[in-house]
Amino acid sequence: MSVAKKQYKRVTTKSLVDMKANGQKISMLTAYDFTMAKILDGAGIDVILVGDSASNVMAGHETTLPITLDQMIYHASSVVRGIERSLVVVDLPFGSYQSDPKEALRSAIRIMKESGGHAVKLEGGKEIKESIKRILNAGIPVMGHLGLTPQSIYKFGTYTVRAKEEEEADKLLEDALLLEKIGCFAIVLEKVPAKLAKKVAESISIPVIGIGAGGGVDGQVLVTHDMLGMTHEFNPRFLRRYLDLYADMTSAFQQYNADVKSKDFPNESEQY
Ligand code: KIV
């Protein structure tokens, strides 16, 4: 019995590194549920990030700190069921890897085993080097995250652009070189000057995926709900809105409300 050959070629951590080497840009968007993941995968998005931004977008928290490992696993397993081609990267949430490398490995193993995700993402550089190494040694691919790292918001005190000063920019470049050296397959660079982001991307051979980091990097990531215009109150300069779903959904809900109340819905052809 022959098994029908699938039409798509899965995105892997290696294919992302090859894409950078070939000068092909990488697309990445967030998803937290099956339906959104299926649409993104079908649209050809290379990487789906199950971001801890679920804490804001899905749960309505002010920061990414409250989301738990169990909640991330729930979101990630829903996403994995929706994909055929994209690489699924899952954020290790705040508190699941900072205390020691053993805990970091335990958390990463739970994500891989219980969600079926393909890689994990951790925020930070040198400070979490041992945790990243421990996870990599277990055969789990790691994406780094430098620049504005929202899990440290209470240290930064603000969501403004990071690494504008030379000292922080130097540390960021050092951290990127370190993450490459210890074996990360890619790095997210969030909200840093475009010139610095380009320099980082040119200094390492693994892909740098930017959010608010300009066009000189190897790929771009946005929070899907933001780029669809479902969130109105978040207006950073880097955000391009491809739809105004907040307005479109509001008018659809208003129309439905009016139709129910006026008894227009359901009509003859919409019943049995
Ligand atoms: O959690 C998230 O959505 C992220 C992106 C903003 C990169 O980490």
PDB file of C-alpha atoms and ligand atoms in Angstrom:
ATOM      1  CA  MET A   1       0.000   0.000   0.000  1.00  0.00           C
ATOM      2  CA  SER A   2       1.486   3.355  -0.978  1.00  0.00           C
ATOM      3  CA  VAL A   3       1.107   6.416   1.182  1.00  0.00           C
ATOM      4  CA  ALA A   4       0.188   9.578  -0.781  1.00  0.00           C
ATOM      5  CA  LYS A   5       3.126  11.991  -0.795  1.00  0.00           C
ATOM      6  CA  LYS A   6       2.426  15.259   0.960  1.00  0.00           C
ATOM      7  CA  GLN A   7       2.625  18.393  -1.212  1.00  0.00           C
ATOM      8  CA  TYR A   8       4.467  20.578   1.265  1.00  0.00           C
ATOM      9  CA  LYS A   9       7.963  20.556   2.630  1.00  0.00           C
ATOM     10  CA  ARG A  10       8.117  21.073   6.379  1.00  0.00           C
ATOM     11  CA  VAL A  11      10.045  24.062   7.692  1.00  0.00           C
ATOM     12  CA  THR A  12      12.855  22.942  10.000  1.00  0.00           C
ATOM     13  CA  THR A  13      15.425  24.759  12.093  1.00  0.00           C
ATOM     14  CA  LYS A  14      17.965  23.833   9.418  1.00  0.00           C
ATOM     15  CA  SER A  15      15.831  25.202   6.599  1.00  0.00           C
ATOM     16  CA  LEU A  16      15.672  28.553   8.425  1.00  0.00           C
ATOM     17  CA  VAL A  17      19.464  28.709   8.639  1.00  0.00           C
ATOM     18  CA  ASP A  18      19.632  27.778   4.927  1.00  0.00           C
ATOM     19  CA  MET A  19      17.099  30.522   4.120  1.00  0.00           C
ATOM     20  CA  LYS A  20      19.387  33.080   5.722  1.00  0.00           C
ATOM     21  CA  ALA A  21      22.397  31.735   3.824  1.00  0.00           C
ATOM     22  CA  ASN A  22      20.403  32.025   0.570  1.00  0.00           C
ATOM     23  CA  GLY A  23      19.186  35.539   1.344  1.00  0.00           C
ATOM     24  CA  GLN A  24      15.538  34.442   1.682  1.00  0.00           C
ATOM     25  CA  LYS A  25      13.529  36.319   4.333  1.00  0.00           C
ATOM     26  CA  ILE A  26      11.697  34.390   7.063  1.00  0.00           C
ATOM     27  CA  SER A  27       8.074  35.096   8.034  1.00  0.00           C
ATOM     28  CA  MET A  28       6.909  34.470  11.582  1.00  0.00           C
ATOM     29  CA  LEU A  29       3.588  35.249  13.314  1.00  0.00           C
ATOM     30  CA  THR A  30       2.018  34.263  16.622  1.00  0.00           C
ATOM     31  CA  ALA A  31      -0.831  31.819  17.187  1.00  0.00           C
ATOM     32  CA  TYR A  32      -2.389  30.466  20.328  1.00  0.00           C
ATOM     33  CA  ASP A  33      -5.143  28.246  18.943  1.00  0.00           C
ATOM     34  CA  PHE A  34      -5.931  25.610  16.309  1.00  0.00           C
ATOM     35  CA  THR A  35      -8.003  27.747  13.923  1.00  0.00           C
ATOM     36  CA  MET A  36      -5.493  30.602  13.666  1.00  0.00           C
ATOM     37  CA  ALA A  37      -2.585  28.153  13.306  1.00  0.00           C
ATOM     38  CA  LYS A  38      -4.324  26.369  10.433  1.00  0.00           C
ATOM     39  CA  ILE A  39      -4.871  29.649   8.575  1.00  0.00           C
ATOM     40  CA  LEU A  40      -1.264  30.822   9.108  1.00  0.00           C
ATOM     41  CA  ASP A  41       0.147  27.455   8.065  1.00  0.00           C
ATOM     42  CA  GLY A  42      -2.016  27.383   4.930  1.00  0.00           C
ATOM     43  CA  ALA A  43      -0.934  30.933   4.073  1.00  0.00           C
ATOM     44  CA  GLY A  44       2.715  29.855   3.979  1.00  0.00           C
ATOM     45  CA  ILE A  45       4.000  31.495   7.164  1.00  0.00           C
ATOM     46  CA  ASP A  46       7.357  29.844   7.920  1.00  0.00           C
ATOM     47  CA  VAL A  47       7.356  29.955  11.723  1.00  0.00           C
ATOM     48  CA  ILE A  48       4.427  30.017  14.122  1.00  0.00           C
ATOM     49  CA  LEU A  49       5.328  31.361  17.539  1.00  0.00           C
ATOM     50  CA  VAL A  50       3.196  30.299  20.465  1.00  0.00           C
ATOM     51  CA  GLY A  51       4.247  33.444  22.269  1.00  0.00           C
ATOM     52  CA  ASP A  52       3.760  34.189  25.933  1.00  0.00           C
ATOM     53  CA  SER A  53       1.994  37.260  24.499  1.00  0.00           C
ATOM     54  CA  ALA A  54      -0.979  34.882  24.932  1.00  0.00           C
ATOM     55  CA  SER A  55      -0.910  36.273  28.463  1.00  0.00           C
ATOM     56  CA  ASN A  56      -1.899  39.703  27.062  1.00  0.00           C
ATOM     57  CA  VAL A  57      -3.867  38.764  23.957  1.00  0.00           C
ATOM     58  CA  MET A  58      -5.770  35.696  25.170  1.00  0.00           C
ATOM     59  CA  ALA A  59      -6.009  36.242  28.908  1.00  0.00           C
ATOM     60  CA  GLY A  60      -6.057  40.052  29.134  1.00  0.00           C
ATOM     61  CA  HIS A  61      -3.132  40.362  31.554  1.00  0.00           C
ATOM     62  CA  GLU A  62      -1.128  43.582  31.529  1.00  0.00           C
ATOM     63  CA  THR A  63       2.191  41.710  31.148  1.00  0.00           C
ATOM     64  CA  THR A  64       3.468  38.324  29.966  1.00  0.00           C
ATOM     65  CA  LEU A  65       4.483  37.322  33.489  1.00  0.00           C
ATOM     66  CA  PRO A  66       1.336  35.570  34.759  1.00  0.00           C
ATOM     67  CA  ILE A  67       1.008  32.894  32.057  1.00  0.00           C
ATOM     68  CA  THR A  68       1.927  29.412  33.324  1.00  0.00           C
ATOM     69  CA  LEU A  69       3.732  26.467  31.773  1.00  0.00           C
ATOM     70  CA  ASP A  70       0.488  24.451  31.764  1.00  0.00           C
ATOM     71  CA  GLN A  71      -1.305  27.269  29.932  1.00  0.00           C
ATOM     72  CA  MET A  72       1.511  27.533  27.353  1.00  0.00           C
ATOM     73  CA  ILE A  73       1.298  23.769  26.786  1.00  0.00           C
ATOM     74  CA  TYR A  74      -2.471  24.033  26.259  1.00  0.00           C
ATOM     75  CA  HIS A  75      -2.033  26.812  23.661  1.00  0.00           C
ATOM     76  CA  ALA A  76       0.895  25.070  21.953  1.00  0.00           C
ATOM     77  CA  SER A  77      -0.833  21.707  21.631  1.00  0.00           C
ATOM     78  CA  SER A  78      -3.858  23.425  20.028  1.00  0.00           C
ATOM     79  CA  VAL A  79      -1.526  25.158  17.545  1.00  0.00           C
ATOM     80  CA  VAL A  80       0.379  21.970  16.700  1.00  0.00           C
ATOM     81  CA  ARG A  81      -2.880  20.210  15.751  1.00  0.00           C
ATOM     82  CA  GLY A  82      -3.482  22.922  13.131  1.00  0.00           C
ATOM     83  CA  ILE A  83      -0.200  22.816  11.247  1.00  0.00           C
ATOM     84  CA  GLU A  84       1.234  20.768   8.401  1.00  0.00           C
ATOM     85  CA  ARG A  85       4.232  22.815   7.244  1.00  0.00           C
ATOM     86  CA  SER A  86       5.241  25.603   9.622  1.00  0.00           C
ATOM     87  CA  LEU A  87       7.836  25.273  12.375  1.00  0.00           C
ATOM     88  CA  VAL A  88       6.185  25.727  15.783  1.00  0.00           C
ATOM     89  CA  VAL A  89       8.275  27.568  18.400  1.00  0.00           C
ATOM     90  CA  VAL A  90       6.932  27.785  21.951  1.00  0.00           C
ATOM     91  CA  ASP A  91       7.896  30.395  24.554  1.00  0.00           C
ATOM     92  CA  LEU A  92       9.115  29.131  27.903  1.00  0.00           C
ATOM     93  CA  PRO A  93       7.053  31.327  30.253  1.00  0.00           C
ATOM     94  CA  PHE A  94       8.422  33.522  33.035  1.00  0.00           C
ATOM     95  CA  GLY A  95       9.381  31.460  36.075  1.00  0.00           C
ATOM     96  CA  SER A  96       9.837  28.199  34.188  1.00  0.00           C
ATOM     97  CA  TYR A  97      13.571  28.542  33.409  1.00  0.00           C
ATOM     98  CA  GLN A  98      15.188  31.403  35.315  1.00  0.00           C
ATOM     99  CA  SER A  99      15.953  29.647  38.606  1.00  0.00           C
ATOM    100  CA  ASP A 100      18.307  26.882  37.397  1.00  0.00           C
ATOM    101  CA  PRO A 101      19.279  24.859  34.314  1.00  0.00           C
ATOM    102  CA  LYS A 102      17.622  21.664  35.588  1.00  0.00           C
ATOM    103  CA  GLU A 103      14.292  23.418  35.945  1.00  0.00           C
ATOM    104  CA  ALA A 104      14.766  24.959  32.502  1.00  0.00           C
ATOM    105  CA  LEU A 105      15.339  21.532  30.983  1.00  0.00           C
ATOM    106  CA  ARG A 106      12.330  20.055  32.798  1.00  0.00           C
ATOM    107  CA  SER A 107      10.119  22.864  31.452  1.00  0.00           C
ATOM    108  CA  ALA A 108      11.437  22.505  27.898  1.00  0.00           C
ATOM    109  CA  ILE A 109      10.906  18.737  27.999  1.00  0.00           C
ATOM    110  CA  ARG A 110       7.316  19.220  29.158  1.00  0.00           C
ATOM    111  CA  ILE A 111       6.675  21.613  26.259  1.00  0.00           C
ATOM    112  CA  MET A 112       8.138  19.223  23.690  1.00  0.00           C
ATOM    113  CA  LYS A 113       6.477  16.083  25.110  1.00  0.00           C
ATOM    114  CA  GLU A 114       3.062  17.465  25.979  1.00  0.00           C
ATOM    115  CA  SER A 115       2.504  19.959  23.142  1.00  0.00           C
ATOM    116  CA  GLY A 116       4.388  18.476  20.195  1.00  0.00           C
ATOM    117  CA  GLY A 117       6.046  21.848  19.486  1.00  0.00           C
ATOM    118  CA  HIS A 118       9.300  21.808  17.546  1.00  0.00           C
ATOM    119  CA  ALA A 119      11.482  24.266  19.490  1.00  0.00           C
ATOM    120  CA  VAL A 120      11.451  26.579  22.509  1.00  0.00           C
ATOM    121  CA  LYS A 121      12.233  30.270  22.894  1.00  0.00           C
ATOM    122  CA  LEU A 122      13.877  31.824  25.972  1.00  0.00           C
ATOM    123  CA  GLU A 123      14.481  35.487  26.771  1.00  0.00           C
ATOM    124  CA  GLY A 124      18.014  36.567  27.665  1.00  0.00           C
ATOM    125  CA  GLY A 125      21.709  36.120  26.885  1.00  0.00           C
ATOM    126  CA  LYS A 126      24.713  35.367  29.075  1.00  0.00           C
ATOM    127  CA  GLU A 127      22.627  35.163  32.291  1.00  0.00           C
ATOM    128  CA  ILE A 128      20.751  32.088  31.046  1.00  0.00           C
ATOM    129  CA  LYS A 129      23.604  30.506  29.084  1.00  0.00           C
ATOM    130  CA  GLU A 130      23.746  27.352  31.251  1.00  0.00           C
ATOM    131  CA  SER A 131      20.002  26.777  30.936  1.00  0.00           C
ATOM    132  CA  ILE A 132      20.140  27.111  27.156  1.00  0.00           C
ATOM    133  CA  LYS A 133      23.096  24.717  26.979  1.00  0.00           C
ATOM    134  CA  ARG A 134      21.287  22.154  29.120  1.00  0.00           C
ATOM    135  CA  ILE A 135      18.205  22.305  26.868  1.00  0.00           C
ATOM    136  CA  LEU A 136      20.295  22.075  23.692  1.00  0.00           C
ATOM    137  CA  ASN A 137      22.199  19.087  25.106  1.00  0.00           C
ATOM    138  CA  ALA A 138      18.876  17.265  25.384  1.00  0.00           C
ATOM    139  CA  GLY A 139      18.355  17.735  21.648  1.00  0.00           C
ATOM    140  CA  ILE A 140      15.764  20.504  21.942  1.00  0.00           C
ATOM    141  CA  PRO A 141      16.245  23.406  19.491  1.00  0.00           C
ATOM    142  CA  VAL A 142      16.393  26.848  21.104  1.00  0.00           C
ATOM    143  CA  MET A 143      15.506  30.264  19.689  1.00  0.00           C
ATOM    144  CA  GLY A 144      16.984  33.167  21.646  1.00  0.00           C
ATOM    145  CA  HIS A 145      15.275  36.505  22.355  1.00  0.00           C
ATOM    146  CA  LEU A 146      17.267  39.714  22.946  1.00  0.00           C
ATOM    147  CA  GLY A 147      16.614  43.451  23.048  1.00  0.00           C
ATOM    148  CA  LEU A 148      13.284  44.255  24.654  1.00  0.00           C
ATOM    149  CA  THR A 149      12.512  41.098  26.619  1.00  0.00           C
ATOM    150  CA  PRO A 150       8.993  41.595  28.019  1.00  0.00           C
ATOM    151  CA  GLN A 151       9.468  39.096  30.860  1.00  0.00           C
ATOM    152  CA  SER A 152      11.913  41.659  32.344  1.00  0.00           C
ATOM    153  CA  ILE A 153       9.507  44.587  32.064  1.00  0.00           C
ATOM    154  CA  TYR A 154       9.720  45.377  35.765  1.00  0.00           C
ATOM    155  CA  LYS A 155      13.512  45.652  35.458  1.00  0.00           C
ATOM    156  CA  PHE A 156      13.300  47.921  32.385  1.00  0.00           C
ATOM    157  CA  GLY A 157      10.299  49.866  33.711  1.00  0.00           C
ATOM    158  CA  THR A 158       9.157  50.739  30.184  1.00  0.00           C
ATOM    159  CA  TYR A 159       8.514  49.169  26.767  1.00  0.00           C
ATOM    160  CA  THR A 160      10.661  51.736  24.910  1.00  0.00           C
ATOM    161  CA  VAL A 161      13.431  50.933  22.414  1.00  0.00           C
ATOM    162  CA  ARG A 162      16.394  49.047  23.976  1.00  0.00           C
ATOM    163  CA  ALA A 163      20.146  49.266  23.345  1.00  0.00           C
ATOM    164  CA  LYS A 164      20.254  52.886  22.194  1.00  0.00           C
ATOM    165  CA  GLU A 165      23.344  53.434  24.348  1.00  0.00           C
ATOM    166  CA  GLU A 166      26.709  51.957  23.396  1.00  0.00           C
ATOM    167  CA  GLU A 167      27.118  49.820  26.519  1.00  0.00           C
ATOM    168  CA  GLU A 168      23.809  48.007  26.093  1.00  0.00           C
ATOM    169  CA  ALA A 169      24.348  47.690  22.318  1.00  0.00           C
ATOM    170  CA  ASP A 170      27.762  46.081  22.927  1.00  0.00           C
ATOM    171  CA  LYS A 171      26.270  43.624  25.418  1.00  0.00           C
ATOM    172  CA  LEU A 172      23.499  42.773  22.972  1.00  0.00           C
ATOM    173  CA  LEU A 173      25.992  41.975  20.217  1.00  0.00           C
ATOM    174  CA  GLU A 174      28.069  39.882  22.638  1.00  0.00           C
ATOM    175  CA  ASP A 175      24.949  37.983  23.702  1.00  0.00           C
ATOM    176  CA  ALA A 176      23.982  37.322  20.072  1.00  0.00           C
ATOM    177  CA  LEU A 177      27.459  35.941  19.338  1.00  0.00           C
ATOM    178  CA  LEU A 178      27.221  33.784  22.458  1.00  0.00           C
ATOM    179  CA  LEU A 179      23.779  32.405  21.533  1.00  0.00           C
ATOM    180  CA  GLU A 180      25.096  31.495  18.105  1.00  0.00           C
ATOM    181  CA  LYS A 181      28.212  29.882  19.592  1.00  0.00           C
ATOM    182  CA  ILE A 182      26.344  27.674  22.067  1.00  0.00           C
ATOM    183  CA  GLY A 183      23.987  26.426  19.336  1.00  0.00           C
ATOM    184  CA  CYS A 184      20.751  28.441  19.151  1.00  0.00           C
ATOM    185  CA  PHE A 185      19.191  28.137  15.674  1.00  0.00           C
ATOM    186  CA  ALA A 186      17.781  31.697  15.545  1.00  0.00           C
ATOM    187  CA  ILE A 187      17.311  34.843  17.607  1.00  0.00           C
ATOM    188  CA  VAL A 188      14.367  37.201  17.986  1.00  0.00           C
ATOM    189  CA  LEU A 189      15.491  40.805  18.296  1.00  0.00           C
ATOM    190  CA  GLU A 190      12.807  43.052  19.732  1.00  0.00           C
ATOM    191  CA  LYS A 191      12.604  46.847  19.569  1.00  0.00           C
ATOM    192  CA  VAL A 192      16.225  47.887  19.004  1.00  0.00           C
ATOM    193  CA  PRO A 193      17.654  50.476  16.571  1.00  0.00           C
ATOM    194  CA  ALA A 194      17.622  49.206  12.969  1.00  0.00           C
ATOM    195  CA  LYS A 195      21.327  49.938  12.533  1.00  0.00           C
ATOM    196  CA  LEU A 196      22.270  47.766  15.504  1.00  0.00           C
ATOM    197  CA  ALA A 197      19.908  44.964  14.420  1.00  0.00           C
ATOM    198  CA  LYS A 198      21.498  44.936  10.944  1.00  0.00           C
ATOM    199  CA  LYS A 199      24.958  44.761  12.496  1.00  0.00           C
ATOM    200  CA  VAL A 200      23.889  41.807  14.661  1.00  0.00           C
ATOM    201  CA  ALA A 201      22.352  39.996  11.667  1.00  0.00           C
ATOM    202  CA  GLU A 202      25.530  40.547   9.661  1.00  0.00           C
ATOM    203  CA  SER A 203      27.728  39.297  12.509  1.00  0.00           C
ATOM    204  CA  ILE A 204      26.150  35.868  12.943  1.00  0.00           C
ATOM    205  CA  SER A 205      25.169  33.043  10.606  1.00  0.00           C
ATOM    206  CA  ILE A 206      21.921  32.064  12.354  1.00  0.00           C
ATOM    207  CA  PRO A 207      18.753  34.005  11.413  1.00  0.00           C
ATOM    208  CA  VAL A 208      17.800  37.147  13.288  1.00  0.00           C
ATOM    209  CA  ILE A 209      14.041  37.660  13.287  1.00  0.00           C
ATOM    210  CA  GLY A 210      13.066  41.196  14.126  1.00  0.00           C
ATOM    211  CA  ILE A 211      10.088  42.909  15.705  1.00  0.00           C
ATOM    212  CA  GLY A 212      10.600  46.644  15.661  1.00  0.00           C
ATOM    213  CA  ALA A 213      14.193  46.023  14.524  1.00  0.00           C
ATOM    214  CA  GLY A 214      14.035  47.330  10.951  1.00  0.00           C
ATOM    215  CA  GLY A 215      14.506  45.662   7.575  1.00  0.00           C
ATOM    216  CA  GLY A 216      18.186  44.728   7.827  1.00  0.00           C
ATOM    217  CA  VAL A 217      17.482  41.451   9.652  1.00  0.00           C
ATOM    218  CA  ASP A 218      16.664  37.992   8.255  1.00  0.00           C
ATOM    219  CA  GLY A 219      12.965  37.810   9.016  1.00  0.00           C
ATOM    220  CA  GLN A 220      10.043  39.549  10.688  1.00  0.00           C
ATOM    221  CA  VAL A 221       7.620  38.617  13.436  1.00  0.00           C
ATOM    222  CA  LEU A 222       4.447  40.352  14.593  1.00  0.00           C
ATOM    223  CA  VAL A 223       1.699  39.440  17.010  1.00  0.00           C
ATOM    224  CA  THR A 224      -1.079  38.232  14.714  1.00  0.00           C
ATOM    225  CA  HIS A 225      -3.889  39.926  16.637  1.00  0.00           C
ATOM    226  CA  ASP A 226      -2.032  43.251  16.285  1.00  0.00           C
ATOM    227  CA  MET A 227      -1.362  42.954  12.534  1.00  0.00           C
ATOM    228  CA  LEU A 228      -5.005  41.983  11.964  1.00  0.00           C
ATOM    229  CA  GLY A 229      -6.086  45.148  13.760  1.00  0.00           C
ATOM    230  CA  MET A 230      -7.975  43.282  16.493  1.00  0.00           C
ATOM    231  CA  THR A 231      -6.169  45.256  19.187  1.00  0.00           C
ATOM    232  CA  HIS A 232      -6.817  49.000  19.062  1.00  0.00           C
ATOM    233  CA  GLU A 233      -4.962  50.342  22.046  1.00  0.00           C
ATOM    234  CA  PHE A 234      -1.501  49.097  20.968  1.00  0.00           C
ATOM    235  CA  ASN A 235       0.068  51.458  18.416  1.00  0.00           C
ATOM    236  CA  PRO A 236       3.858  51.109  18.211  1.00  0.00           C
ATOM    237  CA  ARG A 237       5.603  52.583  15.170  1.00  0.00           C
ATOM    238  CA  PHE A 238       6.756  49.142  13.962  1.00  0.00           C
ATOM    239  CA  LEU A 239       3.238  47.715  13.697  1.00  0.00           C
ATOM    240  CA  ARG A 240       1.758  47.467  10.197  1.00  0.00           C
ATOM    241  CA  ARG A 241      -1.959  46.693  10.314  1.00  0.00           C
ATOM    242  CA  TYR A 242      -3.150  44.556   7.395  1.00  0.00           C
ATOM    243  CA  LEU A 243      -6.825  44.668   8.406  1.00  0.00           C
ATOM    244  CA  ASP A 244      -9.045  46.587  10.786  1.00  0.00           C
ATOM    245  CA  LEU A 245     -10.730  43.538  12.250  1.00  0.00           C
ATOM    246  CA  TYR A 246     -11.717  45.407  15.408  1.00  0.00           C
ATOM    247  CA  ALA A 247     -14.010  47.608  13.304  1.00  0.00           C
ATOM    248  CA  ASP A 248     -15.135  44.801  10.983  1.00  0.00           C
ATOM    249  CA  MET A 249     -15.916  42.419  13.835  1.00  0.00           C
ATOM    250  CA  THR A 250     -17.717  45.121  15.794  1.00  0.00           C
ATOM    251  CA  SER A 251     -19.974  45.882  12.848  1.00  0.00           C
ATOM    252  CA  ALA A 252     -20.648  42.162  12.237  1.00  0.00           C
ATOM    253  CA  PHE A 253     -21.595  41.679  15.910  1.00  0.00           C
ATOM    254  CA  GLN A 254     -23.791  44.795  15.835  1.00  0.00           C
ATOM    255  CA  GLN A 255     -25.532  43.538  12.702  1.00  0.00           C
ATOM    256  CA  TYR A 256     -26.109  40.095  14.278  1.00  0.00           C
ATOM    257  CA  ASN A 257     -27.446  41.736  17.423  1.00  0.00           C
ATOM    258  CA  ALA A 258     -29.860  43.835  15.372  1.00  0.00           C
ATOM    259  CA  ASP A 259     -30.919  40.844  13.236  1.00  0.00           C
ATOM    260  CA  VAL A 260     -31.704  38.696  16.286  1.00  0.00           C
ATOM    261  CA  LYS A 261     -33.666  41.439  17.977  1.00  0.00           C
ATOM    262  CA  SER A 262     -35.616  42.357  14.827  1.00  0.00           C
ATOM    263  CA  LYS A 263     -36.320  38.616  14.185  1.00  0.00           C
ATOM    264  CA  ASP A 264     -34.623  38.908  10.777  1.00  0.00           C
ATOM    265  CA  PHE A 265     -32.324  36.012  11.805  1.00  0.00           C
ATOM    266  CA  PRO A 266     -32.944  33.161  11.228  1.00  0.00           C
ATOM    267  CA  ASN A 267     -35.023  33.425   8.049  1.00  0.00           C
ATOM    268  CA  GLU A 268     -36.922  30.647   6.234  1.00  0.00           C
ATOM    269  CA  SER A 269     -33.832  29.246   4.510  1.00  0.00           C
ATOM    270  CA  GLU A 270     -31.810  29.244   7.724  1.00  0.00           C
ATOM    271  CA  GLN A 271     -33.973  26.728   9.565  1.00  0.00           C
ATOM    272  CA  TYR A 272     -35.061  23.073   9.300  1.00  0.00           C
TER     273      TYR A 272
HETATM  274  O1  KIV B   1       5.404  36.458  22.953  1.00  0.00           O
HETATM  275  C1  KIV B   1       5.528  36.942  21.817  1.00  0.00           C
HETATM  276  O2  KIV B   1       4.570  37.143  21.063  1.00  0.00           O
HETATM  277  C2  KIV B   1       6.876  37.284  21.366  1.00  0.00           C
HETATM  278  C3  KIV B   1       6.993  38.094  20.119  1.00  0.00           C
HETATM  279  C4  KIV B   1       6.616  39.489  20.363  1.00  0.00           C
HETATM  280  C5  KIV B   1       8.331  37.959  19.505  1.00  0.00           C
HETATM  281  O3  KIV B   1       7.825  36.936  22.003  1.00  0.00           O
END
